[in-house]
Amino acid sequence: MKNRSMSRRDWMVRTGSAVAAGMLPPGGSSDLFILEEHRQQTPADPPDPIREKRLEWFHEAKYGLFIHWGLYAIPAGQWNGQRVPGLGEWIMYRTPVPVREYEKLASRFNPVKFNPDEWVKLAKDAGMKYIVITSKHHDGFAMFHSKVSSYNVVEATPFKRDVLKELAAACARENMRLGFYYSQSQDWHEPNGAGNNWDFGPDEKKDYDQYLRDKAEPQVRELLTGYGPVALIWFDTPRMMTGDRGQRFANIVRSLQPNTLIDGRLGTEGDYRSTGDNVIPGQVQGEAWETPATINHTWGYRADDTDWKAPGQITFKLVDIVSKGGNYLLNIGPMSDGVIPQASQDILRTVGLWLQINGEAVYGAGATPFGEELGEASPRRAKNVRGEPLVYSQTEWRVTAKAGRLYFTFFEEPRAAFPIPAMKNAVKRAYRLADRAPLKTKTENGRTTLEMDRPILDPMATVVVVEFEGNKVEPIR
Ligand code: FHN
């Protein structure tokens, strides 16, 4: 199940981390509009016990809320009456909008309906165990009261409230872990930040270290000193990040808050791996990892993207990810008045209701000891769009595991007599997780089958617990 021998390159290829995060714009054409290398850092091998300790909560949590919120929520996908395709938070780049024009959005940012307690309550209702919010996205605007740049929510807007401070307080009240997304490389507002070539010319000619020294590094320090315990810093798009530059950020994090996790997109070694956007690996991964994903097709709010993923799809992705050893960081984009679109709230809460009953199969659960349920590799060695070996994914059921227990989550009605994959361990008993109703089992020639009632209990996903002898499954291959 563990695959510590997989090379960094293989992992990058398999998880889509090495290539573009191409997404369909809400219009649905195949316009790939972000070409961004997600340089991936492989946590040290063999595992470092200090890192493993830091990661304990992350392994338990499994499911987090990603929030992309910033000035881009105001245009919401339109500039001067024109629809700008692509990700909502990329509107400045895609148009492109000169800094002096884009900055004017700040004077209109007044999200009077922002209620951090409601946001935290939503995450809790959704069954999410951590929140990660954009503290500064590529547009360079800080959603916190930064002393190093007045381009921030307190000094540049009529709102004048420190969004992160208020959210941190609300999280602390509810014991919710809070992490900060920070765009360390791209900063389209700064002459020496990466990305803005329409105002400031090509990146190669910039004094990138000046930007790091005078803005990015001090801002990361601010985040780690003024906002309580920070669960993680979610760095992104490490353009122009050499190992040394990345290490400077890592040193800041480690020296100020040694328990804070670093994601996989810093530009030097992090604590866990981040897949490409919306990419779920085909197989179990041996290291800690996380899929960042959208609930529709954008991260920052855009008014025309209402193509939401259904609760059943999200539930499948969550269990699929957990069954491969990972975490799911699912994003929502609040509107410019501070309200989270009702549809995304409803979807998250529906999944949350399922988790209230079935969460035992998810939180703290380990990966499948089998793998046959995940799918089959293409017999012709075909590759998918990311150049990975093509796997014909199967979606009928998934398995997650804890000591002495397997959780079979069925997304489709299984065969009336469902054969448990071959294992050396004897089955002690089986029951439905939701109502604890026992299931009959039959063992013949060492193979156990579950006698399944029809229709299955929950059409979205039904969990069956199988208790077995011993702590760890020994599959028979
Ligand atoms: O460019 C960003 C994008 O806007 C968004 O923040 C995602 C989230 O994973 N990261 C980058 C693209 O991969």
Short mmCIF file of C-alpha atoms and ligand atoms in Angstrom, two decimals:
data_model
loop_
_atom_site.label_atom_id
_atom_site.label_comp_id
_atom_site.label_asym_id
_atom_site.label_seq_id
_atom_site.Cartn_x
_atom_site.Cartn_y
_atom_site.Cartn_z
CA MET A 1 0.00 0.00 0.00
CA LYS A 2 2.84 2.37 0.76
CA ASN A 3 4.94 3.28 -2.16
CA ARG A 4 7.89 5.10 -0.77
CA SER A 5 10.02 4.01 -3.66
CA MET A 6 8.03 6.02 -6.18
CA SER A 7 10.22 8.76 -7.60
CA ARG A 8 9.35 12.42 -7.29
CA ARG A 9 8.92 12.60 -11.02
CA ASP A 10 6.52 9.64 -11.09
CA TRP A 11 4.43 11.14 -8.34
CA MET A 12 4.26 14.47 -10.13
CA VAL A 13 3.18 12.78 -13.30
CA ARG A 14 0.60 10.61 -11.60
CA THR A 15 -1.00 13.41 -9.67
CA GLY A 16 -0.92 16.07 -12.32
CA SER A 17 1.31 18.25 -10.17
CA ALA A 18 3.91 18.65 -12.83
CA VAL A 19 1.79 20.22 -15.47
CA ALA A 20 -0.75 22.85 -16.10
CA ALA A 21 -3.72 23.35 -13.88
CA GLY A 22 -6.04 23.61 -16.84
CA MET A 23 -9.71 23.99 -16.05
CA LEU A 24 -12.75 24.41 -18.17
CA PRO A 25 -14.11 27.91 -17.90
CA PRO A 26 -17.76 28.17 -16.97
CA GLY A 27 -18.70 28.46 -20.63
CA GLY A 28 -17.55 24.90 -21.03
CA SER A 29 -15.11 25.18 -23.93
CA SER A 30 -11.80 23.38 -23.70
CA ASP A 31 -9.90 26.61 -23.22
CA LEU A 32 -6.97 25.78 -20.93
CA PHE A 33 -6.16 29.06 -19.39
CA ILE A 34 -3.59 28.58 -16.71
CA LEU A 35 -0.21 27.24 -17.53
CA GLU A 36 1.48 26.99 -14.23
CA GLU A 37 3.98 24.50 -13.07
CA HIS A 38 3.22 23.22 -9.61
CA ARG A 39 6.67 22.32 -8.58
CA GLN A 40 6.22 19.59 -6.07
CA GLN A 41 8.38 18.97 -3.07
CA THR A 42 8.76 15.46 -1.84
CA PRO A 43 8.83 15.14 1.91
CA ALA A 44 12.02 13.52 3.07
CA ASP A 45 12.28 9.79 2.94
CA PRO A 46 12.51 8.03 5.38
CA PRO A 47 9.80 9.90 7.27
CA ASP A 48 10.88 12.53 9.72
CA PRO A 49 9.26 11.90 13.14
CA ILE A 50 8.84 15.63 13.80
CA ARG A 51 6.98 16.06 10.55
CA GLU A 52 4.87 12.99 11.25
CA LYS A 53 3.88 14.52 14.58
CA ARG A 54 3.01 17.83 12.91
CA LEU A 55 0.86 15.93 10.45
CA GLU A 56 -1.18 14.01 13.01
CA TRP A 57 -4.17 16.35 12.97
CA PHE A 58 -4.06 16.56 9.18
CA HIS A 59 -4.36 12.79 8.82
CA GLU A 60 -7.28 12.80 11.23
CA ALA A 61 -9.04 15.76 9.60
CA LYS A 62 -9.34 14.57 5.98
CA TYR A 63 -11.73 17.29 4.85
CA GLY A 64 -11.16 21.04 4.79
CA LEU A 65 -12.81 24.21 3.52
CA PHE A 66 -10.83 26.34 1.07
CA ILE A 67 -11.97 29.95 0.73
CA HIS A 68 -10.87 32.21 -2.11
CA TRP A 69 -12.01 35.71 -1.24
CA GLY A 70 -10.64 39.02 -2.38
CA LEU A 71 -11.27 42.08 -4.54
CA TYR A 72 -11.98 39.84 -7.54
CA ALA A 73 -15.34 38.97 -5.98
CA ILE A 74 -16.55 42.45 -7.03
CA PRO A 75 -16.17 42.08 -10.82
CA ALA A 76 -17.24 38.44 -10.40
CA GLY A 77 -16.11 37.47 -13.91
CA GLN A 78 -16.96 40.68 -15.84
CA TRP A 79 -14.79 43.70 -16.61
CA ASN A 80 -16.44 46.84 -18.00
CA GLY A 81 -19.49 44.84 -18.96
CA GLN A 82 -17.47 42.21 -20.82
CA ARG A 83 -17.38 38.60 -19.71
CA VAL A 84 -13.80 37.55 -18.97
CA PRO A 85 -13.47 33.78 -19.26
CA GLY A 86 -11.44 31.76 -16.80
CA LEU A 87 -11.01 31.68 -13.07
CA GLY A 88 -12.69 34.56 -11.23
CA GLU A 89 -9.58 35.44 -9.24
CA TRP A 90 -7.51 35.68 -12.43
CA ILE A 91 -9.55 38.52 -13.93
CA MET A 92 -6.78 41.08 -13.48
CA TYR A 93 -4.37 38.92 -15.46
CA ARG A 94 -6.80 37.68 -18.05
CA THR A 95 -8.17 41.08 -19.07
CA PRO A 96 -5.42 42.38 -18.32
CA VAL A 97 -6.20 45.24 -15.93
CA PRO A 98 -3.52 47.82 -15.11
CA VAL A 99 -2.63 48.03 -11.42
CA ARG A 100 -3.94 51.61 -11.12
CA GLU A 101 -7.32 50.50 -12.45
CA TYR A 102 -7.60 47.28 -10.47
CA GLU A 103 -6.65 49.03 -7.23
CA LYS A 104 -9.84 51.07 -7.47
CA LEU A 105 -11.80 47.96 -6.57
CA ALA A 106 -10.54 48.36 -3.01
CA SER A 107 -12.60 51.53 -2.53
CA ARG A 108 -15.70 49.46 -3.37
CA PHE A 109 -14.96 46.50 -1.11
CA ASN A 110 -17.47 46.71 1.70
CA PRO A 111 -18.74 43.23 2.58
CA VAL A 112 -21.12 44.30 5.31
CA LYS A 113 -22.72 40.86 5.41
CA PHE A 114 -19.45 39.14 6.30
CA ASN A 115 -20.10 37.06 9.41
CA PRO A 116 -17.10 34.93 10.37
CA ASP A 117 -19.12 32.92 12.90
CA GLU A 118 -21.50 31.88 10.15
CA TRP A 119 -18.61 30.84 7.94
CA VAL A 120 -17.14 28.70 10.68
CA LYS A 121 -20.56 27.25 11.42
CA LEU A 122 -20.93 26.33 7.77
CA ALA A 123 -17.60 24.51 7.83
CA LYS A 124 -18.66 22.67 10.96
CA ASP A 125 -22.06 21.76 9.57
CA ALA A 126 -20.29 20.53 6.46
CA GLY A 127 -18.14 18.19 8.55
CA MET A 128 -14.97 20.03 7.59
CA LYS A 129 -12.14 20.06 10.09
CA TYR A 130 -9.98 22.93 8.88
CA ILE A 131 -10.31 26.16 6.95
CA VAL A 132 -7.76 27.68 4.57
CA ILE A 133 -8.45 31.23 3.38
CA THR A 134 -6.63 33.44 0.91
CA SER A 135 -4.62 35.98 2.88
CA LYS A 136 -3.13 37.38 -0.33
CA HIS A 137 -3.82 35.97 -3.77
CA HIS A 138 -1.92 36.74 -6.98
CA ASP A 139 -3.55 40.19 -7.21
CA GLY A 140 -1.40 41.22 -4.26
CA PHE A 141 -4.25 42.48 -2.05
CA ALA A 142 -3.93 41.50 1.61
CA MET A 143 -7.11 40.45 3.38
CA PHE A 144 -5.47 41.36 6.68
CA HIS A 145 -4.00 44.43 8.32
CA SER A 146 -0.48 44.34 7.00
CA LYS A 147 2.08 46.85 8.20
CA VAL A 148 4.31 46.34 5.17
CA SER A 149 1.81 47.23 2.47
CA SER A 150 -1.14 49.57 2.74
CA TYR A 151 -2.78 47.62 -0.08
CA ASN A 152 -4.85 45.76 2.47
CA VAL A 153 -8.41 45.35 3.60
CA VAL A 154 -8.10 47.61 6.64
CA GLU A 155 -6.31 50.56 5.08
CA ALA A 156 -7.57 50.53 1.50
CA THR A 157 -11.28 49.74 1.84
CA PRO A 158 -14.32 51.36 3.41
CA PHE A 159 -14.81 48.09 5.29
CA LYS A 160 -11.71 48.69 7.44
CA ARG A 161 -12.05 45.35 9.23
CA ASP A 162 -9.30 42.75 9.44
CA VAL A 163 -11.04 39.78 7.85
CA LEU A 164 -8.42 37.27 8.94
CA LYS A 165 -8.35 38.52 12.51
CA GLU A 166 -12.10 38.11 12.79
CA LEU A 167 -12.07 34.71 11.17
CA ALA A 168 -9.22 33.58 13.40
CA ALA A 169 -11.21 34.64 16.48
CA ALA A 170 -14.32 32.81 15.24
CA CYS A 171 -12.25 29.68 14.55
CA ALA A 172 -10.68 29.86 17.99
CA ARG A 173 -14.14 30.04 19.58
CA GLU A 174 -15.14 26.86 17.76
CA ASN A 175 -11.87 24.94 17.88
CA MET A 176 -11.61 25.06 14.12
CA ARG A 177 -8.12 24.96 12.66
CA LEU A 178 -7.28 27.87 10.39
CA GLY A 179 -4.62 28.08 7.70
CA PHE A 180 -3.66 30.84 5.28
CA TYR A 181 -3.19 30.66 1.54
CA TYR A 182 -0.35 33.02 0.58
CA SER A 183 0.76 33.66 -3.01
CA GLN A 184 4.47 33.92 -2.39
CA SER A 185 5.63 34.36 -5.98
CA GLN A 186 2.95 35.92 -8.07
CA ASP A 187 2.05 39.42 -6.98
CA TRP A 188 0.58 41.41 -9.85
CA HIS A 189 0.48 44.57 -7.76
CA GLU A 190 4.21 44.78 -7.19
CA PRO A 191 6.79 45.88 -9.78
CA ASN A 192 9.11 43.08 -8.69
CA GLY A 193 6.56 40.37 -7.94
CA ALA A 194 6.08 37.58 -10.48
CA GLY A 195 3.35 37.58 -13.09
CA ASN A 196 2.47 41.15 -14.06
CA ASN A 197 4.18 41.74 -17.40
CA TRP A 198 1.56 44.19 -18.71
CA ASP A 199 2.56 46.92 -16.22
CA PHE A 200 6.05 45.86 -15.23
CA GLY A 201 7.62 43.87 -18.07
CA PRO A 202 9.04 40.37 -18.04
CA ASP A 203 9.76 38.55 -14.78
CA GLU A 204 13.36 37.85 -15.80
CA LYS A 205 14.18 41.54 -15.52
CA LYS A 206 12.70 42.01 -12.06
CA ASP A 207 14.42 42.31 -8.72
CA TYR A 208 12.43 39.42 -7.34
CA ASP A 209 14.41 39.26 -4.10
CA GLN A 210 13.46 42.85 -3.37
CA TYR A 211 9.79 41.84 -3.53
CA LEU A 212 10.40 38.78 -1.35
CA ARG A 213 12.40 40.72 1.19
CA ASP A 214 10.13 43.77 1.41
CA LYS A 215 6.69 42.25 1.06
CA ALA A 216 6.22 38.50 0.89
CA GLU A 217 8.54 37.40 3.69
CA PRO A 218 7.43 40.11 6.15
CA GLN A 219 3.77 39.40 5.36
CA VAL A 220 4.20 35.70 6.08
CA ARG A 221 5.83 36.75 9.35
CA GLU A 222 2.81 38.90 10.14
CA LEU A 223 0.46 36.01 9.49
CA LEU A 224 2.43 33.83 11.87
CA THR A 225 2.61 36.38 14.65
CA GLY A 226 -0.70 38.22 14.74
CA TYR A 227 -3.34 35.56 14.14
CA GLY A 228 -2.93 32.86 16.77
CA PRO A 229 -1.93 29.30 15.96
CA VAL A 230 -1.77 28.84 12.20
CA ALA A 231 -2.64 25.32 11.07
CA LEU A 232 -0.86 25.64 7.74
CA ILE A 233 0.46 28.03 5.16
CA TRP A 234 -0.75 27.19 1.70
CA PHE A 235 1.86 28.55 -0.71
CA ASP A 236 1.08 28.45 -4.43
CA THR A 237 2.54 28.66 -7.94
CA PRO A 238 6.26 28.76 -7.08
CA ARG A 239 7.47 30.76 -10.07
CA MET A 240 11.03 32.00 -9.74
CA MET A 241 11.36 30.17 -6.45
CA THR A 242 14.78 28.64 -6.11
CA GLY A 243 15.40 26.18 -3.31
CA ASP A 244 17.10 28.96 -1.33
CA ARG A 245 14.21 31.34 -1.67
CA GLY A 246 11.76 28.63 -0.65
CA GLN A 247 13.94 27.75 2.29
CA ARG A 248 13.76 31.33 3.55
CA PHE A 249 9.99 31.00 3.83
CA ALA A 250 10.30 27.57 5.43
CA ASN A 251 12.69 29.02 8.03
CA ILE A 252 10.23 31.78 8.85
CA VAL A 253 7.44 29.27 9.34
CA ARG A 254 9.53 26.85 11.38
CA SER A 255 11.02 29.52 13.61
CA LEU A 256 7.75 31.30 14.38
CA GLN A 257 5.31 28.38 14.56
CA PRO A 258 7.03 25.00 14.41
CA ASN A 259 3.71 23.14 14.30
CA THR A 260 2.43 24.97 11.23
CA LEU A 261 2.27 22.77 8.16
CA ILE A 262 3.67 23.83 4.80
CA ASP A 263 1.81 22.59 1.72
CA GLY A 264 3.48 21.18 -1.39
CA ARG A 265 3.74 24.32 -3.51
CA LEU A 266 6.34 26.42 -1.75
CA GLY A 267 9.32 25.76 -3.96
CA THR A 268 11.20 23.72 -1.40
CA GLU A 269 10.28 20.76 0.71
CA GLY A 270 6.89 20.97 2.41
CA ASP A 271 5.11 18.73 4.88
CA TYR A 272 2.75 17.13 2.44
CA ARG A 273 2.14 16.97 -1.26
CA SER A 274 -0.45 19.02 -3.08
CA THR A 275 -1.87 17.48 -6.22
CA GLY A 276 -2.71 19.57 -9.26
CA ASP A 277 -5.97 21.46 -8.95
CA ASN A 278 -8.93 19.07 -8.93
CA VAL A 279 -6.64 16.11 -9.54
CA ILE A 280 -7.24 12.92 -7.60
CA PRO A 281 -4.52 10.30 -8.05
CA GLY A 282 -5.61 6.96 -9.44
CA GLN A 283 -3.92 4.92 -6.74
CA VAL A 284 -3.05 4.94 -3.04
CA GLN A 285 -0.20 7.35 -2.27
CA GLY A 286 2.29 6.58 0.45
CA GLU A 287 2.90 10.14 1.66
CA ALA A 288 0.59 12.72 3.18
CA TRP A 289 -1.21 14.54 0.37
CA GLU A 290 -4.14 16.81 -0.40
CA THR A 291 -6.32 17.58 -3.41
CA PRO A 292 -7.39 21.22 -3.67
CA ALA A 293 -10.64 21.35 -5.60
CA THR A 294 -13.43 23.62 -6.73
CA ILE A 295 -17.11 23.18 -5.97
CA ASN A 296 -17.93 24.65 -9.41
CA HIS A 297 -15.21 25.66 -11.92
CA THR A 298 -13.71 28.75 -10.34
CA TRP A 299 -12.01 29.49 -7.02
CA GLY A 300 -12.87 33.16 -6.62
CA TYR A 301 -16.56 34.00 -7.05
CA ARG A 302 -17.89 34.53 -10.54
CA ALA A 303 -21.55 35.25 -10.99
CA ASP A 304 -21.99 33.10 -14.10
CA ASP A 305 -20.56 29.88 -12.70
CA THR A 306 -23.42 27.96 -11.18
CA ASP A 307 -22.30 24.55 -12.36
CA TRP A 308 -22.02 23.11 -8.87
CA LYS A 309 -20.87 19.60 -8.08
CA ALA A 310 -23.68 17.58 -6.58
CA PRO A 311 -23.45 16.39 -2.96
CA GLY A 312 -23.18 12.81 -4.19
CA GLN A 313 -20.18 13.70 -6.37
CA ILE A 314 -18.47 15.43 -3.48
CA THR A 315 -19.15 12.52 -1.16
CA PHE A 316 -17.65 10.17 -3.71
CA LYS A 317 -14.56 12.32 -4.15
CA LEU A 318 -14.10 12.61 -0.41
CA VAL A 319 -14.27 8.88 0.20
CA ASP A 320 -12.21 8.17 -2.91
CA ILE A 321 -9.48 10.53 -1.68
CA VAL A 322 -9.51 9.12 1.85
CA SER A 323 -9.34 5.59 0.45
CA LYS A 324 -6.11 6.63 -1.31
CA GLY A 325 -4.62 8.18 1.83
CA GLY A 326 -5.30 11.85 1.09
CA ASN A 327 -7.20 14.94 2.21
CA TYR A 328 -9.85 16.91 0.32
CA LEU A 329 -9.66 20.71 0.46
CA LEU A 330 -12.88 21.86 -1.14
CA ASN A 331 -13.22 25.49 -2.18
CA ILE A 332 -16.01 28.03 -2.07
CA GLY A 333 -15.92 31.62 -3.35
CA PRO A 334 -17.85 34.11 -1.20
CA MET A 335 -19.50 37.07 -2.91
CA SER A 336 -18.34 40.65 -2.47
CA ASP A 337 -20.99 41.36 0.17
CA GLY A 338 -19.57 38.59 2.35
CA VAL A 339 -22.26 36.01 1.65
CA ILE A 340 -21.35 32.49 0.59
CA PRO A 341 -23.55 31.53 -2.37
CA GLN A 342 -26.58 29.70 -1.00
CA ALA A 343 -26.18 26.82 -3.44
CA SER A 344 -22.68 26.05 -2.19
CA GLN A 345 -23.89 26.24 1.39
CA ASP A 346 -26.71 23.81 0.70
CA ILE A 347 -24.40 21.36 -1.06
CA LEU A 348 -21.83 21.44 1.72
CA ARG A 349 -24.48 20.95 4.38
CA THR A 350 -25.96 17.98 2.55
CA VAL A 351 -22.58 16.27 2.55
CA GLY A 352 -22.27 17.27 6.19
CA LEU A 353 -25.47 15.42 7.05
CA TRP A 354 -24.07 12.30 5.44
CA LEU A 355 -20.85 12.74 7.42
CA GLN A 356 -22.74 13.13 10.68
CA ILE A 357 -23.91 9.55 10.23
CA ASN A 358 -21.00 8.07 8.33
CA GLY A 359 -18.01 10.14 9.44
CA GLU A 360 -16.43 7.17 11.18
CA ALA A 361 -15.54 5.86 7.72
CA VAL A 362 -13.72 9.10 6.89
CA TYR A 363 -12.09 10.92 9.82
CA GLY A 364 -8.80 9.34 10.80
CA ALA A 365 -9.40 6.47 8.39
CA GLY A 366 -6.53 4.97 6.43
CA ALA A 367 -6.24 3.90 2.82
CA THR A 368 -7.65 0.78 1.26
CA PRO A 369 -5.52 -2.31 1.78
CA PHE A 370 -6.84 -3.70 -1.54
CA GLY A 371 -6.98 -1.45 -4.60
CA GLU A 372 -8.94 -3.58 -7.05
CA GLU A 373 -11.96 -1.32 -6.51
CA LEU A 374 -10.11 1.76 -7.79
CA GLY A 375 -10.02 0.70 -11.41
CA GLU A 376 -7.87 -0.94 -14.01
CA ALA A 377 -4.93 0.37 -15.95
CA SER A 378 -5.49 0.65 -19.68
CA PRO A 379 -4.39 -2.63 -21.31
CA ARG A 380 -2.95 -0.60 -24.20
CA ARG A 381 -0.88 1.60 -21.90
CA ALA A 382 -2.84 4.64 -22.97
CA LYS A 383 -2.13 7.96 -21.25
CA ASN A 384 -4.54 10.60 -19.99
CA VAL A 385 -4.31 14.34 -20.73
CA ARG A 386 -1.65 14.81 -18.08
CA GLY A 387 0.47 12.07 -19.57
CA GLU A 388 -0.29 9.67 -16.72
CA PRO A 389 -1.01 5.99 -17.32
CA LEU A 390 -4.74 5.88 -18.04
CA VAL A 391 -6.77 4.15 -15.35
CA TYR A 392 -10.34 3.14 -16.03
CA SER A 393 -11.64 4.33 -12.74
CA GLN A 394 -14.38 2.35 -11.07
CA THR A 395 -16.80 4.18 -8.92
CA GLU A 396 -19.04 1.54 -7.38
CA TRP A 397 -17.39 1.23 -3.98
CA ARG A 398 -14.40 2.28 -1.93
CA VAL A 399 -12.72 0.98 1.21
CA THR A 400 -11.23 2.89 4.11
CA ALA A 401 -9.61 1.25 7.10
CA LYS A 402 -9.00 1.51 10.84
CA ALA A 403 -7.53 -0.98 13.29
CA GLY A 404 -9.68 -4.11 13.11
CA ARG A 405 -12.25 -2.52 10.80
CA LEU A 406 -12.91 -1.98 7.15
CA TYR A 407 -15.46 0.50 5.87
CA PHE A 408 -17.00 -0.41 2.54
CA THR A 409 -18.76 2.62 1.09
CA PHE A 410 -21.15 1.69 -1.71
CA PHE A 411 -22.10 4.37 -4.22
CA GLU A 412 -24.12 1.96 -6.33
CA GLU A 413 -26.22 -0.95 -5.33
CA PRO A 414 -23.77 -3.83 -4.89
CA ARG A 415 -24.38 -7.37 -5.95
CA ALA A 416 -26.76 -9.11 -3.53
CA ALA A 417 -23.87 -11.27 -2.38
CA PHE A 418 -20.89 -8.97 -2.32
CA PRO A 419 -17.51 -10.73 -2.17
CA ILE A 420 -15.06 -9.11 0.25
CA PRO A 421 -11.64 -8.99 -1.41
CA ALA A 422 -9.48 -11.93 -0.42
CA MET A 423 -7.66 -11.48 2.88
CA LYS A 424 -6.01 -13.70 5.43
CA ASN A 425 -7.97 -12.18 8.33
CA ALA A 426 -11.19 -13.84 9.40
CA VAL A 427 -14.33 -11.71 9.36
CA LYS A 428 -15.91 -11.31 12.79
CA ARG A 429 -19.06 -9.41 11.87
CA ALA A 430 -20.53 -6.90 9.48
CA TYR A 431 -23.14 -4.18 9.91
CA ARG A 432 -24.45 -1.04 8.28
CA LEU A 433 -22.85 2.00 9.84
CA ALA A 434 -25.95 4.21 9.68
CA ASP A 435 -28.33 2.02 11.66
CA ARG A 436 -25.99 -0.69 12.95
CA ALA A 437 -28.22 -3.28 11.25
CA PRO A 438 -26.23 -6.53 11.14
CA LEU A 439 -25.50 -8.06 7.76
CA LYS A 440 -25.25 -11.77 7.16
CA THR A 441 -21.92 -13.03 5.97
CA LYS A 442 -21.06 -16.34 4.37
CA THR A 443 -17.54 -17.76 4.25
CA GLU A 444 -16.69 -20.48 1.74
CA ASN A 445 -13.21 -21.60 0.79
CA GLY A 446 -11.74 -18.74 2.75
CA ARG A 447 -13.73 -16.02 0.89
CA THR A 448 -16.42 -14.10 2.72
CA THR A 449 -19.44 -12.58 1.04
CA LEU A 450 -21.77 -9.96 2.47
CA GLU A 451 -25.48 -10.53 2.09
CA MET A 452 -26.78 -7.11 1.14
CA ASP A 453 -30.34 -5.93 1.65
CA ARG A 454 -31.98 -4.16 -1.25
CA PRO A 455 -32.51 -1.34 -1.77
CA ILE A 456 -29.38 -0.17 0.02
CA LEU A 457 -30.08 2.21 2.82
CA ASP A 458 -28.79 5.52 1.50
CA PRO A 459 -28.83 6.08 -2.26
CA MET A 460 -26.02 8.65 -1.96
CA ALA A 461 -23.62 6.26 -0.25
CA THR A 462 -24.10 3.41 2.19
CA VAL A 463 -21.31 2.33 4.53
CA VAL A 464 -20.89 -1.25 5.70
CA VAL A 465 -18.47 -1.93 8.52
CA VAL A 466 -16.60 -5.22 8.45
CA GLU A 467 -14.81 -6.16 11.64
CA PHE A 468 -11.98 -8.62 11.27
CA GLU A 469 -9.48 -10.55 13.37
CA GLY A 470 -6.30 -8.62 14.08
CA ASN A 471 -5.59 -4.94 13.54
CA LYS A 472 -4.33 -4.80 10.01
CA VAL A 473 -5.67 -6.48 6.92
CA GLU A 474 -3.39 -8.90 5.14
CA PRO A 475 -4.70 -9.04 1.62
CA ILE A 476 -4.22 -12.16 -0.46
CA ARG A 477 -2.96 -11.05 -3.85
O1 FHN B 1 -3.49 30.27 -9.75
C1 FHN B 1 -4.00 29.65 -8.62
C2 FHN B 1 -5.50 29.62 -8.63
O2 FHN B 1 -6.01 30.89 -8.72
C3 FHN B 1 -5.99 28.95 -7.35
O3 FHN B 1 -5.58 29.68 -6.23
C4 FHN B 1 -5.42 27.55 -7.27
C5 FHN B 1 -5.81 26.77 -6.04
O4 FHN B 1 -5.12 25.59 -6.02
N1 FHN B 1 -3.97 27.60 -7.31
C6 FHN B 1 -3.40 28.28 -8.49
C7 FHN B 1 -3.47 27.44 -9.69
O5 FHN B 1 -3.06 26.16 -9.45
#
